[in-house]
XYZ file of C-alpha atoms in Angstrom:
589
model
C 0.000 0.000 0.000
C 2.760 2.473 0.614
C 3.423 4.923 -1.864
C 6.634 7.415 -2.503
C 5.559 10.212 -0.717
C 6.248 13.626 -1.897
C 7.106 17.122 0.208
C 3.081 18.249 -0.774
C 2.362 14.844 0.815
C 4.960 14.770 3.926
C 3.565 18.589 4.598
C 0.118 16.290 4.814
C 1.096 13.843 6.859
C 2.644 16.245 9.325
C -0.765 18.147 9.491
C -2.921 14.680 10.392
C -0.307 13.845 12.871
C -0.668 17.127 14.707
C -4.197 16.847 14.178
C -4.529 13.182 15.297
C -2.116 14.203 18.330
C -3.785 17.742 19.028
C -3.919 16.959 23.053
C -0.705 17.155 23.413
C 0.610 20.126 21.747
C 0.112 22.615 25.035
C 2.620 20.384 26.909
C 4.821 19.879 23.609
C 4.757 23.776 23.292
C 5.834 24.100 26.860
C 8.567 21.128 26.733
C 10.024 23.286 23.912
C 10.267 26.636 25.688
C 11.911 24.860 28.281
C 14.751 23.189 26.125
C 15.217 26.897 24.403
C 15.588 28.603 28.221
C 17.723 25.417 29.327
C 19.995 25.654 26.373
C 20.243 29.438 26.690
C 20.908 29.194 30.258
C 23.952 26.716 29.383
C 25.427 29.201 26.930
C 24.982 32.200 29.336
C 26.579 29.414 31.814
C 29.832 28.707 29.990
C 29.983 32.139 28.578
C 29.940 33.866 31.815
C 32.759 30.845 33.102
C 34.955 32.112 30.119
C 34.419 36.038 31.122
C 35.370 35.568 34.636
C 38.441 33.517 33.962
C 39.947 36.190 31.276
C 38.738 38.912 33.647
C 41.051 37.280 36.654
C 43.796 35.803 33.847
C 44.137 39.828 33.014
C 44.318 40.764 36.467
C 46.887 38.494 37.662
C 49.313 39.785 34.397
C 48.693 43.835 35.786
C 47.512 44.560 32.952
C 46.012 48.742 33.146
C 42.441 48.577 34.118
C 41.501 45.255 34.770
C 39.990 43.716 37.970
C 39.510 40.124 38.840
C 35.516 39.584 39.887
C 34.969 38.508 42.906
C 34.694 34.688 43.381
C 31.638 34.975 45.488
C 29.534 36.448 43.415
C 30.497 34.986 40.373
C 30.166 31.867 42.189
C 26.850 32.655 42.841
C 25.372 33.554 39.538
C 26.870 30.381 37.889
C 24.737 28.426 40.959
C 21.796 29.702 40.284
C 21.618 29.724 36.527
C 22.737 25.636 36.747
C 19.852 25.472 39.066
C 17.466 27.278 36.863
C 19.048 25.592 34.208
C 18.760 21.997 35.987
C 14.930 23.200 36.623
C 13.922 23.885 32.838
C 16.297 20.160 31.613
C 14.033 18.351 34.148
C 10.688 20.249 33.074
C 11.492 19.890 29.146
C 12.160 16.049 29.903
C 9.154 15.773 31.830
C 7.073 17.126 29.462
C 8.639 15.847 26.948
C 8.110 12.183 28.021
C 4.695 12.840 28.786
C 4.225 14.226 25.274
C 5.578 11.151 23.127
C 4.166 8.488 25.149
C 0.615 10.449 25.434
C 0.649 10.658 21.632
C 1.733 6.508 20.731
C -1.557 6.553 23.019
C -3.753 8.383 20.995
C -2.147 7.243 17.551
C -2.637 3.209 18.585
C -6.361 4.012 20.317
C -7.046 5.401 16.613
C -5.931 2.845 14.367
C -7.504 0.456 17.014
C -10.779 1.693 16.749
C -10.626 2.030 13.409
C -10.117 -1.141 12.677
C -13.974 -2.021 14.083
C -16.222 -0.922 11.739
C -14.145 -1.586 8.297
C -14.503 -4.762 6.435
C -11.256 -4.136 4.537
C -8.684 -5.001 7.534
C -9.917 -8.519 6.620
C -7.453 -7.878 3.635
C -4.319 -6.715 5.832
C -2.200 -9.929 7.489
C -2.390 -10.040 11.223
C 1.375 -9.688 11.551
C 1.649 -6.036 9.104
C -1.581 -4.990 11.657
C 0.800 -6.250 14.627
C 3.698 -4.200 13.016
C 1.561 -1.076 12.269
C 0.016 -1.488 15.495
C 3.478 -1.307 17.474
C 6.389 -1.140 15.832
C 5.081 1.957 13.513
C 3.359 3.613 15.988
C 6.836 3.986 18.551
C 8.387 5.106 15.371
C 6.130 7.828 15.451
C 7.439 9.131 18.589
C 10.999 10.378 17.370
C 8.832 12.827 15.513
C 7.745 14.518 18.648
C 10.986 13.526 20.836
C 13.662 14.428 18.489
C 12.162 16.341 15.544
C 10.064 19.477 16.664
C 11.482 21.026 19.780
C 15.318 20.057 18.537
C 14.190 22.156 15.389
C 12.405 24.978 17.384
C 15.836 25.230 19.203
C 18.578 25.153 16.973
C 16.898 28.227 15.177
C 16.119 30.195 18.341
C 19.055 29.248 20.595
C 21.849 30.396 17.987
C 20.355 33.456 16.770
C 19.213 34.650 20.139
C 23.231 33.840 21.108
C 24.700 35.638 18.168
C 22.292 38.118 18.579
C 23.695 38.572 21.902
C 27.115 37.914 20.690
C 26.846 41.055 18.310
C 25.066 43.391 20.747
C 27.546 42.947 23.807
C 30.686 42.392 21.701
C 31.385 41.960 17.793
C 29.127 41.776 14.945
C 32.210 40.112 12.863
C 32.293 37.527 15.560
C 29.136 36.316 15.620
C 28.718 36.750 12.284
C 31.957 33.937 11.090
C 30.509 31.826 14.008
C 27.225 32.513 12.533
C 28.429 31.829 8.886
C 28.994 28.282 9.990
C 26.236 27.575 12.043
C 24.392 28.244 9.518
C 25.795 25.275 7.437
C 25.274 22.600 10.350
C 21.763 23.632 10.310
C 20.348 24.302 7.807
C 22.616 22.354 5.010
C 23.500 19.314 6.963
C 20.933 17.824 8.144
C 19.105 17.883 4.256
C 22.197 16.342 2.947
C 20.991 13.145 1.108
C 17.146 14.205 2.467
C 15.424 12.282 -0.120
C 17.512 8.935 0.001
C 16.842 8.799 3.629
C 13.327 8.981 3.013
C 13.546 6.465 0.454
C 15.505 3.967 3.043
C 12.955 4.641 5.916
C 9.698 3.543 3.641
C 11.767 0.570 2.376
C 12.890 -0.017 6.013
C 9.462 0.036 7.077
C 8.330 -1.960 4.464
C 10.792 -4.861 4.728
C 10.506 -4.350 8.869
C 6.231 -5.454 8.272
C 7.358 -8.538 6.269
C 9.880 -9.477 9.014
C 7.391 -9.057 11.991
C 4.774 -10.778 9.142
C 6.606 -13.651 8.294
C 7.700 -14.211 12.267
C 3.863 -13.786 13.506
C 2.973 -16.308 11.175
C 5.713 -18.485 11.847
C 5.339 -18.028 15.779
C 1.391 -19.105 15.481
C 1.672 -22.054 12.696
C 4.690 -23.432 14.861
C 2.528 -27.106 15.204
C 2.344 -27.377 11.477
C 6.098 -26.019 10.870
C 7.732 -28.447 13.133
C 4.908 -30.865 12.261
C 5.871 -31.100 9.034
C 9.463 -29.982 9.198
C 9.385 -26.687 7.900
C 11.654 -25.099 10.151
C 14.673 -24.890 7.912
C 12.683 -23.310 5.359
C 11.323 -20.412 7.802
C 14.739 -20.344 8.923
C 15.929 -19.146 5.525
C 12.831 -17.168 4.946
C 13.551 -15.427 8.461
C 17.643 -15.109 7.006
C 16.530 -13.443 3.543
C 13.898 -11.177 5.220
C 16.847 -9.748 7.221
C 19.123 -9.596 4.927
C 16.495 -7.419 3.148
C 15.761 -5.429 6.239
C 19.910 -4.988 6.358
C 20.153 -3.849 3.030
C 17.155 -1.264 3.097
C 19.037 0.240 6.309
C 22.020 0.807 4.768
C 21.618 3.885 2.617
C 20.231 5.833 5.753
C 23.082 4.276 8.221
C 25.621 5.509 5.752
C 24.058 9.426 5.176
C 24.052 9.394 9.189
C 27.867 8.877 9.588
C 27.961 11.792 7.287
C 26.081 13.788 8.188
C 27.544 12.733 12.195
C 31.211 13.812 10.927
C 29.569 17.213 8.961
C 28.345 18.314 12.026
C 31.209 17.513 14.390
C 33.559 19.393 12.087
C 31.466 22.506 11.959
C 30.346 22.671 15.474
C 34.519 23.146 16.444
C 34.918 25.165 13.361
C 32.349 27.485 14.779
C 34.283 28.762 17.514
C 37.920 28.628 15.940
C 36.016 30.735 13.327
C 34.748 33.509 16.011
C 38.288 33.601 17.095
C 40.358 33.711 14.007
C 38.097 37.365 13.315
C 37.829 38.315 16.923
C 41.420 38.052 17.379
C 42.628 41.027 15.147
C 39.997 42.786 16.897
C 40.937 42.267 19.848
C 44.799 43.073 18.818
C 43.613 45.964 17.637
C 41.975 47.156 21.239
C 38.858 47.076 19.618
C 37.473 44.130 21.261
C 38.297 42.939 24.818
C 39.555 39.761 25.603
C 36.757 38.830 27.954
C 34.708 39.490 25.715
C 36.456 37.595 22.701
C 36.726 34.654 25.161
C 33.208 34.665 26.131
C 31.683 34.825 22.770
C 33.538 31.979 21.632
C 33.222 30.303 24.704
C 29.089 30.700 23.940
C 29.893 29.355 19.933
C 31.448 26.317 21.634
C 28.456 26.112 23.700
C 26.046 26.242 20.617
C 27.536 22.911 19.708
C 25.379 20.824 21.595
C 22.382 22.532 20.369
C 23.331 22.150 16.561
C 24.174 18.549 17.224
C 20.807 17.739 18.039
C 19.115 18.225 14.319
C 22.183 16.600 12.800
C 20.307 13.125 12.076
C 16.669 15.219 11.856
C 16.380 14.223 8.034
C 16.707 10.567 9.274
C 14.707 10.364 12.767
C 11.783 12.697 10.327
C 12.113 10.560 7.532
C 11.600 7.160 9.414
C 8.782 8.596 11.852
C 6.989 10.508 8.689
C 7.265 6.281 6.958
C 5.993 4.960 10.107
C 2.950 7.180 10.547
C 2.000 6.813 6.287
C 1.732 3.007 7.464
C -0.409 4.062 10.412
C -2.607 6.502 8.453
C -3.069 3.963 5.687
C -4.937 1.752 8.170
C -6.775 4.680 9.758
C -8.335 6.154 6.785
C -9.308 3.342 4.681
C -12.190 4.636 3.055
C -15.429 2.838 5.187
C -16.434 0.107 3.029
C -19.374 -0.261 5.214
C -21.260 3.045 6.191
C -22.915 2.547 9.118
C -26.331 2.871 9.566
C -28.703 5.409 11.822
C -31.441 3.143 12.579
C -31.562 1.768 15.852
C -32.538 -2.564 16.672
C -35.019 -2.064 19.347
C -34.047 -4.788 22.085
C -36.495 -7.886 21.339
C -36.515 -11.584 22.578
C -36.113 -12.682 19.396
C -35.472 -11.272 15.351
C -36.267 -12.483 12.030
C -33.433 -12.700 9.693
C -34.099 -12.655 6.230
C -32.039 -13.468 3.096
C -33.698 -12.389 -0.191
C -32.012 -12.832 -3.540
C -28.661 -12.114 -2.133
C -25.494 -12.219 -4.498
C -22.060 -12.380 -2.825
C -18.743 -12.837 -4.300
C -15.502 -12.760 -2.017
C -12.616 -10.129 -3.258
C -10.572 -11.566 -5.405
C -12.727 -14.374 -6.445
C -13.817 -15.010 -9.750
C -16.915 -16.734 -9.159
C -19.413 -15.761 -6.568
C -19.849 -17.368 -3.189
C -23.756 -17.249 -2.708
C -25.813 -17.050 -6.050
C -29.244 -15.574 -5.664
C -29.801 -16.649 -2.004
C -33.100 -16.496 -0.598
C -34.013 -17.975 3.727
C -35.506 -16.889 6.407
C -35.019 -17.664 10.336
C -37.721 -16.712 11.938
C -37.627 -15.362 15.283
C -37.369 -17.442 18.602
C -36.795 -20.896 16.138
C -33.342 -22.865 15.985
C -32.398 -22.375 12.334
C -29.554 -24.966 11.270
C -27.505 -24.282 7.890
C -26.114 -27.344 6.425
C -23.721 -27.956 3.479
C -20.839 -29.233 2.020
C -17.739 -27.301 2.730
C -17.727 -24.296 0.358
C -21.305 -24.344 0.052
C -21.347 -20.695 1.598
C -22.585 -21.114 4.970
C -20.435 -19.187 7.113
C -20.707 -16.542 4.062
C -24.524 -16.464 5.016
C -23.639 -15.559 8.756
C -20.684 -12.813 8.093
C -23.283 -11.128 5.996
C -25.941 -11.120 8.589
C -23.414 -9.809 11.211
C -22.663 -7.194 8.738
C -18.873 -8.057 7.759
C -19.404 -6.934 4.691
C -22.623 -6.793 2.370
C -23.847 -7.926 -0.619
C -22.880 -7.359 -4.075
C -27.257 -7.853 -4.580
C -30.288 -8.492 -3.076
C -30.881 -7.903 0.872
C -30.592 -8.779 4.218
C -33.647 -7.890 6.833
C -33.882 -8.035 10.400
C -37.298 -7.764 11.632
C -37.936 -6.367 7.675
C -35.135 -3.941 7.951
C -32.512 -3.564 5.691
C -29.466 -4.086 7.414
C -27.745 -1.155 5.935
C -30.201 1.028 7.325
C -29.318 -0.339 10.952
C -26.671 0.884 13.802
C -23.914 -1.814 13.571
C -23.460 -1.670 17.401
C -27.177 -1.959 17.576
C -27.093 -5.157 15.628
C -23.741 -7.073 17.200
C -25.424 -6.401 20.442
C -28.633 -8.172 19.341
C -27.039 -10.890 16.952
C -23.878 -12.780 18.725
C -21.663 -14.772 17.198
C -19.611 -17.858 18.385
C -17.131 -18.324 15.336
C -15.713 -21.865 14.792
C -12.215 -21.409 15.844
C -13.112 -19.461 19.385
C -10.609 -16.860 20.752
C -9.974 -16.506 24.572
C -7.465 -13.960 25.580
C -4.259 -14.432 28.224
C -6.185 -13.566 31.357
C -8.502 -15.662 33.656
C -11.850 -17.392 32.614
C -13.649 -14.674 34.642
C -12.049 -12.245 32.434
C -12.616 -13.669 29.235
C -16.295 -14.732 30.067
C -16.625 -10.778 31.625
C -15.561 -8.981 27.870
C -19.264 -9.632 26.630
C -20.825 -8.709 30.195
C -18.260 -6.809 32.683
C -20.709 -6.290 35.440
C -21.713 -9.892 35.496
C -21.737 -11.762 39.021
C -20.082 -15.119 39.499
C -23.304 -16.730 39.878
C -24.126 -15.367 36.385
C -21.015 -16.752 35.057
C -21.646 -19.918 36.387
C -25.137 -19.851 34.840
C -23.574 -19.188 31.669
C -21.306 -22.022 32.054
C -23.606 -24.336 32.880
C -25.634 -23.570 29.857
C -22.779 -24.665 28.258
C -22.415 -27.776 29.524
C -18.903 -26.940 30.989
C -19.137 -25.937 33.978
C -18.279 -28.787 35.842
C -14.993 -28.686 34.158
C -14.526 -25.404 35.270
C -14.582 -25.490 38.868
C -12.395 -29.219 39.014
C -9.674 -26.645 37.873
C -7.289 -25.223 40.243
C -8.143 -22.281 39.929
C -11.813 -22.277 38.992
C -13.046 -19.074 37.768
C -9.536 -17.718 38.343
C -7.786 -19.803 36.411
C -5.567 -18.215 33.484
C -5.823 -19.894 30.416
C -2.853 -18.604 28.277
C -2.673 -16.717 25.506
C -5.201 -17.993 22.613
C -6.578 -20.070 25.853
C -4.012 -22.647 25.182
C -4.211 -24.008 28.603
C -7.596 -25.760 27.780
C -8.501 -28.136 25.115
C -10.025 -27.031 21.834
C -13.706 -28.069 23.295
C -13.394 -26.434 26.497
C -12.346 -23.347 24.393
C -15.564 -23.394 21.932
C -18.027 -24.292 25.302
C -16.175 -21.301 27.489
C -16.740 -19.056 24.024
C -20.401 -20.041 24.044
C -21.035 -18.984 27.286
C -18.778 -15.904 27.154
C -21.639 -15.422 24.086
C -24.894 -16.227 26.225
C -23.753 -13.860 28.878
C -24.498 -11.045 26.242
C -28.065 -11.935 26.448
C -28.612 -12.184 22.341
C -32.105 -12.064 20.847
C -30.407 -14.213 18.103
C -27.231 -16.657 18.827
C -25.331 -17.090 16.136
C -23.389 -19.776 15.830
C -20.455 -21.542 13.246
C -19.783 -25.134 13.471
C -19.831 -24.681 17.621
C -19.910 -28.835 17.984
C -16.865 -29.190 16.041
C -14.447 -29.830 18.713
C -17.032 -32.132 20.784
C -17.163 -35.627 20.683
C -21.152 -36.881 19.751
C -22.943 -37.476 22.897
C -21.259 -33.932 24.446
C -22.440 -32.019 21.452
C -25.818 -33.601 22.009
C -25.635 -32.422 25.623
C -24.984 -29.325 24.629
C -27.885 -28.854 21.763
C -29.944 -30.179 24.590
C -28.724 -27.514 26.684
C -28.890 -24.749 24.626
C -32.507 -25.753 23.617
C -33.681 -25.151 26.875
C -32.250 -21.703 27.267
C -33.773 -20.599 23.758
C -37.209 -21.772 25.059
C -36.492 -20.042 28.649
C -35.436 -16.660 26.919
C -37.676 -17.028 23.647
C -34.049 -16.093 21.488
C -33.639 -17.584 18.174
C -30.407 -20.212 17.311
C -28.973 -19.306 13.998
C -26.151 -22.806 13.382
C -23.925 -23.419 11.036
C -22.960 -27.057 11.292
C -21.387 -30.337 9.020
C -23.264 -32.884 11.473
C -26.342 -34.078 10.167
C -27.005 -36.069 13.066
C -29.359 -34.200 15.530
C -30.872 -32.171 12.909
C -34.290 -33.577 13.674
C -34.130 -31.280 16.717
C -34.389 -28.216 14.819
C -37.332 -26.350 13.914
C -35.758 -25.461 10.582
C -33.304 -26.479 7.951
C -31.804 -24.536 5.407
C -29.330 -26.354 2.895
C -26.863 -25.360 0.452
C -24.977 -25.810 -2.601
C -22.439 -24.375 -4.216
C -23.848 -21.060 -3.046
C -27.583 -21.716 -3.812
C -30.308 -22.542 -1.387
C -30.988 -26.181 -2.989
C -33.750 -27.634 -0.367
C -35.461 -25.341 2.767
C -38.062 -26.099 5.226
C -38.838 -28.320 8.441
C -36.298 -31.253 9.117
C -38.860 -33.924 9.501
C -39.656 -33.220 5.537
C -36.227 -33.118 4.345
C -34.923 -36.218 5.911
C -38.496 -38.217 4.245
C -37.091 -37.358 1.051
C -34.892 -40.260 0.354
C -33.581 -38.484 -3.053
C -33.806 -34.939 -1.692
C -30.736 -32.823 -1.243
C -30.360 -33.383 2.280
C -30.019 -37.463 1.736
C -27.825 -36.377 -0.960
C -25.298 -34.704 1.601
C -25.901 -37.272 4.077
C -24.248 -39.817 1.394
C -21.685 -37.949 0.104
C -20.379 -37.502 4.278
């Protein structure tokens, strides 16, 4: 997706972040002042050092009209201006901090959130997401740690000091130190400007396929050692860095140049000052206190100019980083939402009529001409072979995406008419391959219902016919089950799922293959089970499943076909059909 990105474009990108980031530019305002007064106060600090010492160097040679200061006093001043200078370091730090990590915040809650309601991340791998996510995002924060207030400073810090310079003691002087100032500044850092920026997107680029290719790696590792891949990630993992190595080195080698650049100039500064302030001062024109503490304050500048030396590299790598971010974030919304609210019911009738569907990429469509209904408070089941489009049916009803024809009611609504939040909260789904988080079951069952009691989670659980299992852990309710819930088995996962799902108190459960990782008479249990809470509640049970065993239970079947509604109506009539589609599918499994 990323794109060379020109200075029209960067000049863009600079005005979303600041927008995106607006909290925190009081405090990055303020952090700046501070570094300006704490630099200044260094100058002033080594400046007035150099004074004093040529004042008493003078003094102790006789020389007509000279008078060491007094130690006390000169003591004194340099005490307080460290402490005022100490004061504004620890302020512009503190601030500073605060500002970077506020804004990762605000950057990562808004590609987060935009993630939600936009069908398209379905087309982004979960490791570039991961990388965008984190990687990107803390990229991002060189541009307001090292980019703006080092700028802001090494523009106001030198010309307020050779403003200075020229009012107390030589224009000439601060003019040569000036001179070549200038050059660190303003010619240095932009040497080799547009090669840097070409490194950091190609950095970034080949950084996402790293993190990509480990992610993947890291979450297929059963099948790669299963079936001995591991050399071959291993050399996939090499090459990526090699890559990653390669698209580094253009930008690693402008840096030492621009490194050396500056360090030259920054002690040329001073010698400079000197070399014209020396004839001056020859000359009686200029005094030597004055010539020392002018290029004392040059030398000083130094450490100012050396902090936008690698500026067109930390900008170009953080401006890289936030064009991956902002690619996520404003992905045009595939899927408008709509502004009609889903009153709260017991139950909803989902309707299908004539719907067309074809998946991106795909050259033939995935549902052709679909027409079903399941009506409210019934168990609708959805069989078919694999590829029939089944779980295509349910990500359309949930509103993952929506058809390329025909329409999708609830209650005789079009579903683009209707709040999205409106609808998840009425329609729940319990996907096939269930998700629990690192945390404890309490936790995970408490993300669809965070004010729910134990008692209500063990209600929940025992709906799901797992709740038995539950509390002959160690740990019970308490008990962590690992990250992807790898702690319990694949059925506990898809039973602990279903009740995290019937603590949201749907009008219509929705639910994909949710007996595949139970053995017969345990799926039976829980069918049994979840019968008895649809007739208790008067919700409706929308099921995907392969088994055709049990089906007599329903109240209506729905089957498919290579994306076609091929036989529909009660289960009891489809099974007497002995040629029907249904006996067909039966045979074929």
């Amino acid at each position: 997706m990323s794109h060379p990105v020109g200075r029209e474009a960067r000049r863009g990108l600079v005005r979303w972040l600041l927008r995106t980031t607006a909290p925190v530019l009081p405090p990055l305002a303020a952090s700046t002042l501070l570094r300006v007064l704490a630099q200044l106060l260094g100058v002033g600090l080594v400046a007035l050092a150099a004074d004093a010492v040529a004042r008493t160097a003078l003094a102790a040679t006789g020389a007509p009209g000279t008078t060491a200061p007094g130690v006390a006093g000169v003591l004194a001043l340099m005490v307080l201006l460290a402490l005022l200078k100490a004061a504004a370091r620890y302020g512009e730090q503190f601030l500073g901090h605060l500002v970077a990590f506020k804004a990762l915040e605000l950057l990562r809650v808004r590609l987060v959130s935009s993630l939600l309601p936009r069908a398209t991340r379905q087309r982004l791998g979960s490791g570039d997401l991961l990388a965008r996510a984190t990687k990107d995002v803390d990229r991002v924060e060189t541009f307001f740690a090292h980019t703006i207030a080092p700028v802001i400073g090494a523009v106001l810090v030198p010309v307020t000091t050779v403003l200075v310079i020229g009012a107390t003691a030589s224009w000439p002087v601060a003019l040569a130190g000036a001179a070549v100032l200038l050059v660190a500044i303003a010619v240095v850092p932009l040497l080799g400007a547009g090669a840097a920026a070409r490194s950091a997107r190609a950095t970034a680029a080949e950084r996402a396929a790293l993190t990509a290719h480990l992610t993947d790696t890291v979450q297929g590792m059963r099948e790669v050692l299963g079936y001995g891949l591991a050399p071959q990630r291993l050399a996939g993992t090499r090459a990526l860095d090699d890559a990653l190595l390669a698209a580094t080195a253009p930008a690693d080698r402008l840096a030492v140049v621009r490194h050396g650049a500056v360090q030259l100039l920054v002690l040329a500064a001073p010698l400079a000052g000197l070399a014209v302030g020396a004839p001056e001062a020859a000359r009686g024109e200029l005094t030597l206190p004055a010539l020392a503490a002018a290029v004392a304050a040059l030398w000083r500048l130094g450490e100012t100019v050396r902090g936008v030396e690698g500026v067109a590299g930390t900008l170009a790598t953080a401006l890289a980083a936030a064009e991956r971010v902002r690619e996520v974030v404003e992905v045009p919304v595939e899927l408008p939402d709509g502004d009609a609210p889903v009153p709260r019911a017991a139950s909803h009738e989902l309707a299908w009529d004539g719907v067309v569907y074809t998946h991106p990429g795909a050259s033939r469509p995935a549902l052709r001409g679909v027409t079903a209904v399941a009506r409210a408070g019934e168990r609708t089941c959805l069989v078919g072979a694999s590829g029939s489009g089944k779980t295509t049916l349910l990500r359309l009803a949930l509103r993952a995406d929506d058809p390329d024809d025909g329409t999708i009611a609830l209650d005789g609504a079009d579903l683009r008419r209707l709040r999205a939040d409106d609808l998840r909260r009425e329609l729940v789904l319990v996907p096939q391959e269930a998700r629990l988080f690192h945390g404890s079951l309490a936790e995970n069952l408490r993300l669809s219902a965070p004010e729910a009691t134990d008692d209500e989670l063990e209600e929940a659980l025992a709906v799901a016919c797992v709740l038995d299992e539950v509390r002959a852990m160690p740990g019970g309710l308490r008990t962590v089950v690992g990250e992807r819930g790898t702690t319990v088995s694949g059925g506990q996962r898809q039973r602990i799922a279903l009740a995290r799902a019937l603590l949201a108190r749907p009008a219509l459960l929705v639910l994909d293959e949710v007996g595949a990782h139970l053995d017969p008479a345990l799926d039976v249990r829980v069918h049994a089970s979840l019968a008895e809470w649809s007739a208790r509640t008067g919700a409706g049970i929308l099921e995907v499943t392969h088994r055709l065993t049990g089906l007599e239970e329903a109240d209506h079947v729905i089957v498919l076909d290579d994306g076609a509604v091929v036989a529909d109506g009660a289960p009891a009539e489809l099974v007497a059909d002995p040629d029907g589609p249904l006996a067909r599918l039966s045979a074929r499994a």
